[in-house]
CSV table of C-alpha atoms and ligand atoms in Angstrom, one decimal:
chain,number,residue,atom,x,y,z
A,2,MET,CA,89.6,27.3,-18.0
A,3,MET,CA,89.0,30.9,-18.9
A,4,ASP,CA,88.1,33.7,-16.5
A,5,SER,CA,88.0,31.5,-13.5
A,6,SER,CA,90.1,33.8,-11.3
A,7,VAL,CA,89.6,37.3,-10.0
A,8,LYS,CA,92.4,39.4,-8.7
A,9,ILE,CA,91.5,41.0,-5.4
A,10,ILE,CA,92.9,44.5,-5.0
A,11,ASN,CA,90.0,46.8,-4.2
A,12,GLU,CA,86.5,46.4,-2.7
A,13,TRP,CA,84.9,46.1,-6.1
A,14,ASP,CA,86.9,43.1,-6.9
A,15,ILE,CA,85.1,41.4,-4.1
A,16,VAL,CA,81.8,42.0,-6.0
A,17,ALA,CA,83.4,40.6,-9.2
A,18,ALA,CA,84.5,37.4,-7.4
A,19,ARG,CA,81.1,36.9,-5.9
A,20,GLN,CA,79.5,37.4,-9.3
A,21,LEU,CA,81.8,34.8,-10.9
A,22,GLY,CA,81.0,32.4,-8.1
A,23,ARG,CA,77.3,33.0,-8.5
A,24,ASN,CA,77.4,32.3,-12.2
A,25,VAL,CA,79.4,29.1,-11.8
A,26,ALA,CA,77.1,27.9,-9.0
A,27,LYS,CA,74.0,28.7,-11.1
A,28,GLU,CA,75.5,26.8,-14.1
A,29,LEU,CA,76.1,23.8,-11.9
A,30,GLY,CA,72.5,23.8,-10.8
A,31,PHE,CA,72.9,24.9,-7.1
A,32,GLY,CA,69.6,26.1,-5.6
A,33,THR,CA,69.0,29.6,-4.2
A,34,VAL,CA,70.1,28.8,-0.7
A,35,ASP,CA,73.3,27.2,-1.7
A,36,GLN,CA,74.0,30.0,-4.2
A,37,ALA,CA,73.7,32.4,-1.3
A,38,ARG,CA,76.0,30.2,0.8
A,39,ILE,CA,78.6,30.1,-1.9
A,40,THR,CA,78.6,33.8,-2.7
A,41,THR,CA,78.7,34.6,1.0
A,42,ALA,CA,81.7,32.3,1.5
A,43,ILE,CA,83.5,34.0,-1.5
A,44,SER,CA,82.7,37.4,0.0
A,45,GLU,CA,84.3,36.4,3.3
A,46,LEU,CA,87.5,35.1,1.7
A,47,ALA,CA,87.8,37.9,-0.8
A,48,ARG,CA,87.3,40.5,1.9
A,49,ASN,CA,89.9,38.9,4.1
A,50,ILE,CA,92.4,39.1,1.3
A,51,TYR,CA,91.5,42.7,0.8
A,52,LEU,CA,91.7,43.5,4.5
A,53,TYR,CA,94.6,41.5,5.7
A,54,ALA,CA,96.8,40.6,2.8
A,55,GLY,CA,96.3,43.7,0.6
A,56,GLN,CA,96.0,41.7,-2.5
A,57,GLY,CA,95.5,38.1,-3.8
A,58,GLU,CA,93.4,36.0,-5.9
A,59,ILE,CA,90.1,34.1,-5.8
A,60,THR,CA,89.7,31.1,-8.1
A,61,ILE,CA,86.4,29.4,-8.7
A,62,GLU,CA,86.2,26.1,-10.5
A,63,LYS,CA,83.8,23.3,-11.1
A,64,ILE,CA,85.1,20.0,-9.8
A,65,GLU,CA,83.9,16.4,-10.2
A,66,ASN,CA,84.7,13.0,-8.9
A,67,GLU,CA,83.1,9.6,-9.6
A,68,ALA,CA,80.2,10.2,-7.4
A,69,LYS,CA,79.4,13.9,-7.4
A,70,LYS,CA,79.9,17.4,-8.8
A,71,GLY,CA,80.7,20.6,-7.0
A,72,ILE,CA,82.3,23.9,-6.8
A,73,ILE,CA,85.7,24.8,-5.3
A,74,ILE,CA,86.7,28.2,-4.1
A,75,ILE,CA,90.5,28.8,-3.8
A,76,SER,CA,91.7,31.9,-2.0
A,77,ARG,CA,95.4,32.6,-2.4
A,78,ASP,CA,97.5,35.5,-1.2
A,79,ALA,CA,101.1,36.3,-0.4
A,80,GLY,CA,100.2,38.4,2.7
A,81,PRO,CA,101.4,38.2,6.3
A,82,GLY,CA,99.9,34.8,6.9
A,83,ILE,CA,98.1,33.6,10.0
A,84,SER,CA,100.2,32.5,12.9
A,85,ASP,CA,97.6,30.8,15.0
A,86,LEU,CA,95.4,28.7,12.8
A,87,ARG,CA,93.4,27.3,15.6
A,88,LYS,CA,92.5,30.7,17.0
A,89,VAL,CA,91.2,32.2,13.7
A,90,MET,CA,88.8,29.2,13.4
A,91,GLU,CA,87.2,30.1,16.7
A,92,ASP,CA,84.0,32.1,16.5
A,93,GLY,CA,84.6,35.7,17.5
A,94,PHE,CA,88.3,36.0,17.0
A,95,SER,CA,89.2,39.1,15.0
A,96,THR,CA,92.3,41.3,14.8
A,97,SER,CA,90.4,44.1,13.1
A,98,GLY,CA,87.4,44.7,15.4
A,99,GLY,CA,85.2,42.6,13.0
A,100,LEU,CA,82.7,39.9,14.0
A,101,GLY,CA,85.4,37.2,13.7
A,102,ALA,CA,82.8,34.9,12.1
A,103,GLY,CA,84.3,34.9,8.6
A,104,LEU,CA,86.5,31.8,8.6
A,105,PRO,CA,84.5,29.6,10.9
A,106,GLY,CA,81.4,30.8,9.0
A,107,VAL,CA,82.9,29.7,5.6
A,108,LYS,CA,83.7,26.3,7.1
A,109,ARG,CA,80.0,25.9,8.1
A,110,LEU,CA,78.7,27.4,4.8
A,111,MET,CA,80.7,24.9,2.7
A,112,ASP,CA,81.2,21.1,2.9
A,113,GLU,CA,85.0,21.0,2.9
A,114,PHE,CA,87.5,23.5,4.2
A,115,SER,CA,91.2,23.5,4.4
A,116,ILE,CA,93.7,26.2,5.3
A,117,GLU,CA,97.4,26.5,4.9
A,118,SER,CA,99.3,29.5,6.1
A,119,ASP,CA,103.0,30.5,6.4
A,120,PRO,CA,104.2,33.9,7.4
A,121,ARG,CA,106.7,33.8,4.6
A,122,LYS,CA,104.4,32.6,1.9
A,123,GLY,CA,100.9,33.8,2.7
A,124,THR,CA,97.7,32.0,3.0
A,125,LEU,CA,95.9,29.4,0.9
A,126,ILE,CA,92.3,28.4,1.6
A,127,GLN,CA,90.4,25.8,-0.3
A,128,SER,CA,86.7,25.1,0.2
A,129,VAL,CA,84.3,22.9,-1.6
A,130,LYS,CA,80.5,22.7,-1.8
A,131,TRP,CA,79.1,19.5,-3.3
A,132,LEU,CA,75.9,19.4,-5.4
A,133,ARG,CA,73.3,17.2,-3.8
B,27,MET,CA,105.6,64.5,-48.2
B,28,ARG,CA,103.1,65.7,-45.8
B,29,LYS,CA,101.4,67.6,-48.5
B,30,THR,CA,101.3,64.5,-50.7
B,31,ILE,CA,99.7,62.5,-48.0
B,32,TYR,CA,97.2,65.3,-47.3
B,33,GLN,CA,96.3,65.5,-50.9
B,34,TYR,CA,95.9,61.8,-51.2
B,35,VAL,CA,93.7,61.6,-48.1
B,36,TYR,CA,91.7,64.6,-49.2
B,37,SER,CA,90.9,63.4,-52.7
B,38,HIS,CA,90.2,59.8,-51.6
B,39,ASN,CA,88.1,60.6,-48.6
B,40,ASP,CA,85.1,58.4,-49.5
B,41,GLU,CA,87.2,55.4,-50.6
B,42,ILE,CA,89.2,55.6,-47.4
B,43,LEU,CA,86.1,55.8,-45.3
B,44,ASN,CA,84.4,52.8,-47.0
B,45,GLU,CA,87.5,50.7,-46.7
B,46,TRP,CA,88.0,51.7,-43.1
B,47,ILE,CA,84.4,50.8,-42.1
B,48,GLU,CA,84.8,47.4,-43.8
B,49,LEU,CA,88.0,46.7,-41.9
B,50,ILE,CA,86.8,48.0,-38.6
B,51,ARG,CA,83.7,45.9,-38.9
B,52,LYS,CA,85.9,42.8,-39.4
B,53,GLU,CA,88.4,43.6,-36.6
B,54,ALA,CA,86.4,45.4,-34.0
B,55,ASP,CA,84.9,44.1,-30.9
B,56,GLU,CA,81.5,42.8,-31.7
B,57,ARG,CA,79.9,44.1,-28.6
B,58,ALA,CA,80.5,47.6,-29.8
B,59,ILE,CA,78.8,47.1,-33.1
B,60,GLN,CA,75.9,45.1,-31.8
B,61,THR,CA,74.8,47.9,-29.5
B,62,MET,CA,74.0,50.4,-32.3
B,63,SER,CA,72.1,50.6,-35.5
B,64,ASP,CA,73.9,50.3,-38.8
B,65,ARG,CA,73.2,53.9,-39.7
B,66,MET,CA,74.5,55.1,-36.4
B,67,PHE,CA,77.6,52.9,-36.8
B,68,VAL,CA,78.4,54.3,-40.3
B,69,LYS,CA,77.7,57.9,-39.1
B,70,THR,CA,80.1,57.5,-36.2
B,71,CYS,CA,82.7,55.9,-38.4
B,72,ALA,CA,82.5,58.9,-40.8
B,73,GLU,CA,82.9,61.2,-37.9
B,74,PHE,CA,86.0,59.4,-36.7
B,75,VAL,CA,87.6,59.5,-40.2
B,76,GLU,CA,86.6,63.2,-40.4
B,77,LEU,CA,88.3,63.8,-37.1
B,78,VAL,CA,91.5,62.1,-38.2
B,79,ILE,CA,91.5,64.1,-41.4
B,80,SER,CA,90.8,67.4,-39.7
B,81,ASN,CA,94.1,66.9,-37.9
B,82,PHE,CA,95.8,68.0,-41.1
B,83,SER,CA,94.0,71.2,-41.5
B,84,GLU,CA,93.1,72.4,-38.0
B,85,SER,CA,95.2,73.9,-35.3
B,86,VAL,CA,96.3,71.8,-32.4
B,87,GLU,CA,93.8,73.3,-30.1
B,88,ALA,CA,90.9,72.9,-32.4
B,89,PHE,CA,91.8,69.3,-33.0
B,90,HIS,CA,92.1,68.7,-29.3
B,91,ASP,CA,88.6,70.1,-28.6
B,92,ARG,CA,87.2,68.1,-31.4
B,93,ALA,CA,88.8,64.9,-30.1
B,94,ILE,CA,87.4,65.5,-26.6
B,95,GLU,CA,83.9,66.1,-28.0
B,96,PHE,CA,84.1,62.9,-30.1
B,97,SER,CA,85.5,60.9,-27.3
B,98,GLU,CA,82.7,61.9,-25.0
B,99,LYS,CA,80.2,60.6,-27.5
B,100,ILE,CA,82.1,57.4,-28.0
B,101,VAL,CA,82.2,56.7,-24.3
B,102,ARG,CA,78.5,57.3,-24.1
B,103,LEU,CA,77.9,54.9,-27.0
B,104,GLY,CA,80.0,52.3,-25.2
B,105,TRP,CA,82.7,51.9,-27.8
B,106,PRO,CA,85.9,50.5,-26.4
B,107,LEU,CA,89.1,52.5,-26.6
B,108,THR,CA,90.7,49.8,-28.8
B,109,MET,CA,88.2,50.8,-31.4
B,110,MET,CA,89.9,54.2,-31.6
B,111,THR,CA,93.5,52.9,-31.5
B,112,ASP,CA,92.8,50.1,-34.0
B,113,GLY,CA,91.0,52.7,-36.0
B,114,LEU,CA,94.1,54.9,-36.2
B,115,ARG,CA,96.3,52.0,-37.1
B,116,LEU,CA,94.0,50.9,-39.9
B,117,PHE,CA,93.7,54.4,-41.2
B,118,GLY,CA,97.5,54.6,-41.6
B,119,GLN,CA,97.5,51.2,-43.2
B,120,ILE,CA,94.8,52.1,-45.7
B,121,VAL,CA,96.6,55.4,-46.7
B,122,GLU,CA,99.8,53.5,-47.1
B,123,GLU,CA,98.4,50.8,-49.4
B,124,GLY,CA,96.4,53.4,-51.4
B,125,MET,CA,99.4,55.6,-52.0
B,126,LYS,CA,101.6,52.7,-52.9
B,127,LYS,CA,99.0,51.6,-55.5
B,128,GLU,CA,98.9,55.1,-57.0
B,129,GLY,CA,102.6,55.3,-57.1
B,130,ASN,CA,102.9,58.1,-54.6
B,131,ILE,CA,105.4,56.1,-52.5
B,132,ASP,CA,108.2,54.1,-53.8
B,133,HIS,CA,111.4,52.5,-52.4
B,134,ASN,CA,113.1,55.8,-52.0
B,135,SER,CA,110.4,57.8,-50.5
B,136,TYR,CA,109.1,55.1,-48.1
B,137,VAL,CA,111.2,56.1,-45.1
B,138,ASP,CA,110.1,59.7,-45.6
B,139,PHE,CA,106.5,58.6,-45.8
B,140,ALA,CA,106.7,56.3,-42.7
B,141,SER,CA,108.2,59.0,-40.6
B,142,GLU,CA,105.7,61.6,-41.8
B,143,ILE,CA,102.7,59.3,-41.1
B,144,ASN,CA,104.1,58.4,-37.7
B,145,ASN,CA,104.5,62.1,-36.8
B,146,TRP,CA,101.0,62.6,-37.8
B,147,ILE,CA,99.4,59.6,-36.1
B,148,PHE,CA,101.3,59.3,-32.9
B,149,PRO,CA,100.2,62.6,-31.4
B,150,MET,CA,96.7,61.7,-32.3
B,151,TYR,CA,97.0,58.5,-30.3
B,152,LYS,CA,97.9,60.5,-27.3
B,153,THR,CA,95.2,63.1,-27.7
B,154,ILE,CA,92.5,60.5,-28.4
B,155,THR,CA,93.5,58.2,-25.5
B,156,GLN,CA,93.7,61.1,-23.2
B,157,ALA,CA,90.3,62.5,-24.2
B,158,TYR,CA,88.8,59.0,-24.0
B,159,THR,CA,90.1,58.3,-20.5
B,160,THR,CA,89.0,61.8,-19.3
B,161,SER,CA,85.5,61.2,-20.5
B,162,TRP,CA,85.5,57.8,-19.1
B,163,GLU,CA,86.7,59.0,-15.7
B,164,ARG,CA,84.0,61.7,-15.8
B,165,THR,CA,81.3,59.1,-16.5
B,166,VAL,CA,82.5,56.9,-13.7
B,167,SER,CA,82.6,59.7,-11.2
B,168,LEU,CA,79.1,60.9,-12.2
B,169,GLN,CA,77.8,57.3,-11.8
B,170,LYS,CA,79.4,57.2,-8.4
B,171,ILE,CA,77.5,60.4,-7.4
B,172,ALA,CA,74.3,59.0,-8.8
B,173,LEU,CA,74.8,55.8,-6.8
B,174,GLN,CA,75.5,57.7,-3.7
B,175,GLU,CA,72.3,59.7,-4.1
B,176,LEU,CA,70.5,56.5,-4.5
B,177,THR,CA,72.3,54.8,-1.6
B,178,ALA,CA,70.1,55.1,1.4
B,179,PRO,CA,67.0,57.2,1.2
B,180,PHE,CA,65.3,57.9,4.5
B,181,ILE,CA,61.6,57.9,4.0
B,182,PRO,CA,59.0,58.9,6.6
B,183,ILE,CA,55.9,56.8,6.0
B,184,PHE,CA,53.8,57.7,9.0
B,185,ASP,CA,54.2,60.1,11.8
B,186,LYS,CA,57.1,58.6,14.0
B,187,ILE,CA,57.7,55.7,11.5
B,188,SER,CA,60.3,55.8,8.7
B,189,VAL,CA,61.7,53.3,6.2
B,190,MET,CA,65.2,53.0,4.8
B,191,PRO,CA,65.3,50.6,1.9
B,192,LEU,CA,68.8,49.4,1.0
B,193,ILE,CA,69.4,48.3,-2.5
B,194,GLY,CA,72.6,46.8,-3.9
B,195,THR,CA,76.1,46.0,-2.6
B,196,ILE,CA,77.2,47.5,0.6
B,197,ASP,CA,80.8,48.5,0.8
B,198,THR,CA,82.7,50.5,3.4
B,199,GLU,CA,81.9,53.8,1.9
B,200,ARG,CA,78.2,53.0,1.5
B,201,ALA,CA,78.0,51.7,5.0
B,202,LYS,CA,79.3,55.0,6.3
B,203,GLN,CA,76.7,56.9,4.3
B,204,ILE,CA,73.9,54.6,5.4
B,205,MET,CA,74.8,55.2,9.1
B,206,GLU,CA,74.9,59.0,8.5
B,207,ASN,CA,71.6,59.2,6.7
B,208,LEU,CA,70.0,56.9,9.3
B,209,LEU,CA,71.0,59.0,12.3
B,210,GLU,CA,70.4,62.3,10.6
B,211,GLY,CA,66.9,61.0,9.4
B,212,VAL,CA,65.9,59.7,12.9
B,213,VAL,CA,66.8,63.0,14.5
B,214,SER,CA,65.3,65.4,11.9
B,215,HIS,CA,62.1,63.5,11.4
B,216,ARG,CA,61.7,62.6,15.1
B,217,ALA,CA,61.3,59.0,14.1
B,218,GLU,CA,60.5,56.5,16.9
B,219,VAL,CA,60.8,53.4,14.7
B,220,VAL,CA,63.0,52.9,11.7
B,221,LEU,CA,62.5,49.9,9.4
B,222,ILE,CA,65.7,49.0,7.4
B,223,ASP,CA,64.6,47.0,4.4
B,224,ILE,CA,67.4,44.7,3.2
B,225,THR,CA,65.3,42.9,0.5
B,226,GLY,CA,67.6,44.5,-2.2
B,227,VAL,CA,70.9,43.6,-0.6
B,228,PRO,CA,72.3,40.7,-2.6
B,229,VAL,CA,74.8,39.3,-0.1
B,230,VAL,CA,74.8,39.6,3.6
B,231,ASP,CA,78.2,38.6,4.8
B,232,THR,CA,79.7,39.2,8.2
B,233,MET,CA,80.8,42.7,7.3
B,234,VAL,CA,77.3,43.7,6.2
B,235,ALA,CA,75.8,42.0,9.2
B,236,HIS,CA,78.3,43.9,11.4
B,237,HIS,CA,77.3,47.2,9.9
B,238,ILE,CA,73.6,46.4,10.3
B,239,ILE,CA,74.1,45.5,14.0
B,240,GLN,CA,76.1,48.7,14.5
B,241,ALA,CA,73.4,50.8,12.8
B,242,ALA,CA,70.7,49.3,15.0
B,243,GLU,CA,72.8,50.0,18.0
B,244,ALA,CA,73.3,53.6,17.0
B,245,VAL,CA,69.6,54.1,16.4
B,246,ARG,CA,68.9,52.8,19.9
B,247,LEU,CA,71.4,55.3,21.3
B,248,VAL,CA,69.5,58.3,19.8
B,249,GLY,CA,66.4,57.0,21.4
B,250,ALA,CA,64.6,55.2,18.6
B,251,LYS,CA,63.9,51.6,17.7
B,252,CYS,CA,65.2,49.8,14.7
B,253,THR,CA,63.8,46.8,12.9
B,254,ILE,CA,65.5,44.9,10.0
B,255,VAL,CA,62.9,43.8,7.5
B,256,GLY,CA,63.0,41.9,4.2
B,257,ILE,CA,65.3,39.1,5.3
B,258,ARG,CA,64.9,36.6,2.4
B,259,PRO,CA,64.8,32.9,3.4
B,260,GLU,CA,68.2,32.2,1.9
B,261,ILE,CA,69.7,35.1,3.6
B,262,ALA,CA,68.3,34.0,6.9
B,263,GLN,CA,69.9,30.6,6.4
B,264,THR,CA,73.4,32.0,5.6
B,265,ILE,CA,73.2,34.3,8.6
B,266,VAL,CA,72.6,31.3,10.8
B,267,ASN,CA,75.4,29.4,9.1
B,268,LEU,CA,77.8,32.2,9.7
B,269,GLY,CA,76.9,32.1,13.3
B,270,ILE,CA,75.9,35.7,13.5
B,271,ASN,CA,73.9,36.6,16.6
B,272,LEU,CA,71.0,38.9,15.6
B,273,GLU,CA,69.2,38.3,18.9
B,274,ASP,CA,69.7,41.9,19.9
B,275,VAL,CA,68.2,43.2,16.7
B,276,THR,CA,64.5,43.1,16.0
B,277,THR,CA,63.8,41.4,12.6
B,278,THR,CA,60.7,40.6,10.5
B,279,SER,CA,60.5,38.8,7.2
B,280,THR,CA,58.5,41.4,5.4
B,281,LEU,CA,58.1,45.2,5.3
B,282,LYS,CA,54.4,44.7,5.9
B,283,LYS,CA,54.9,42.9,9.1
B,284,GLY,CA,57.4,45.5,10.1
B,285,VAL,CA,55.0,48.3,9.6
B,286,GLU,CA,52.3,46.6,11.6
B,287,GLN,CA,54.8,46.0,14.4
B,288,ALA,CA,55.9,49.6,14.3
B,289,LEU,CA,52.3,50.8,14.5
B,290,THR,CA,51.8,48.7,17.6
B,291,LEU,CA,55.0,50.0,19.1
B,292,THR,CA,53.7,53.5,18.7
B,293,SER,CA,50.3,52.6,20.0
B,294,ARG,CA,48.4,52.9,16.8
B,295,LYS,CA,46.6,50.6,14.4
B,296,ILE,CA,45.1,50.8,10.9
B,297,VAL,CA,41.3,50.4,10.8
B,298,GLU,CA,39.0,50.0,7.9
B,299,VAL,CA,36.4,52.7,7.5
B,300,GLN,CA,32.8,51.7,7.2
B,301,GLU,CA,30.9,53.9,4.8
C,11,ADP,N1,94.1,36.1,4.2
C,11,ADP,C1,94.5,36.4,5.5
C,11,ADP,N2,95.8,36.8,5.7
C,11,ADP,C2,96.1,37.1,7.0
C,11,ADP,N3,95.3,37.0,8.1
C,11,ADP,C3,94.0,36.7,7.9
C,11,ADP,C4,93.5,36.3,6.6
C,11,ADP,N4,92.2,35.9,6.7
C,11,ADP,C5,91.9,36.1,8.0
C,11,ADP,N5,93.0,36.5,8.7
C,11,ADP,C6,93.0,36.7,10.2
C,11,ADP,O1,92.0,35.9,10.8
C,11,ADP,C7,91.2,36.7,11.6
C,11,ADP,C8,89.7,36.2,11.5
C,11,ADP,O2,89.2,36.3,10.2
C,11,ADP,P1,87.6,36.2,10.1
C,11,ADP,O3,87.1,35.0,10.7
C,11,ADP,O4,87.3,36.5,8.6
C,11,ADP,O5,87.1,37.4,11.0
C,11,ADP,P2,87.2,39.0,10.8
C,11,ADP,O6,87.5,39.2,9.3
C,11,ADP,O7,85.9,39.5,11.2
C,11,ADP,O8,88.3,39.5,11.7
C,11,ADP,C9,91.3,38.1,11.0
C,11,ADP,O9,91.0,39.1,12.0
C,11,ADP,C10,92.7,38.1,10.6
C,11,ADP,O10,93.6,38.4,11.7
C,12,MG,MG1,86.7,38.3,7.7
């Protein structure tokens, strides 16, 4: 698939990732509210890469199984990783003085959410929204 | 050899130009061509070829100035840099083929020709790329300034009541600017109520929400009230999903409701006049 990834290095790349996500979501036929949810989730993940990992990549793809279609957001970086995964999924936990609502928020905005992190390898977050 | 090349180019000016336009049309980025009229395209091509040829006859400084002037124009027209670099390559190609055909270059003189044409074209690559990037950087920095000016106007609409409409993406730099304009505006206009209108903000994520909460807090600290207006339904939904607590911030869905509320807060109302 062409152009389905955006490298995140500076703040404007966050806007580019969101734009890509919005376009794919629109193409798939997501409504305005879901489009807003998807772009916001991308914004959170991309900004986390920018803030905590320095650089990384957001990949957006259409996915499909027998029953339904959807969109997957993959956030990948080789940054410092997250040592306590349970903690970062709690509302209000932030190491940067932020609201700490990003990751738990993404989980609620989307339908599926998984996170893998290793201090030596970085962080991989995958999140899916199904079309209803 | 240089002289031979110059003579060839000079006497075949029109042919070279026509061939060049044809080739560039075929090879070039379609976006660049679509954005301008045919006449403009041909005119610009002619200017480019003229620029390249002028490199023979003009001093280094004169060529440099000319290259900068032309690059500025090209940037404004939205032509990509590859159009220039491809253009130079094609130019060399056309001259080579043409001179071969006329018997100006043969086996023995080819090396000489190649080195001469490289000596001619390579410095031009450098000048043109540099001039193009400089113009481009200038354009970007001007746009940045324009964007900043547009960032967050503080507009007094009634005595004691002001509006700050936010339009577009909010990044860290803009957030800082918004905060500054807001506090400066409240103080200098003696505002008692400020309505921040976020209708034009495309995405409200936790960072934007955080800045909004902080802005409202800061306004409170300088003794005024702050209301966030223009929360579109889908934005309201995502804010709830994110689990952001906006309870401490006054919000209304529309600017109209916000203004009505602000008038009440400052003990006034709008009445219709009976003639
Ligand atoms: N990609 C990442 N790499 C390393 N640490 C991360 C990453 N994403 C999030 N974190 C950590 O998780 C914490 C919570 O993130 P989040 O829920 O987005 O809230 P916030 O960004 O407001 O702090 C961050 O403060 C940070 O310590
Ligand atoms: Mg975050």
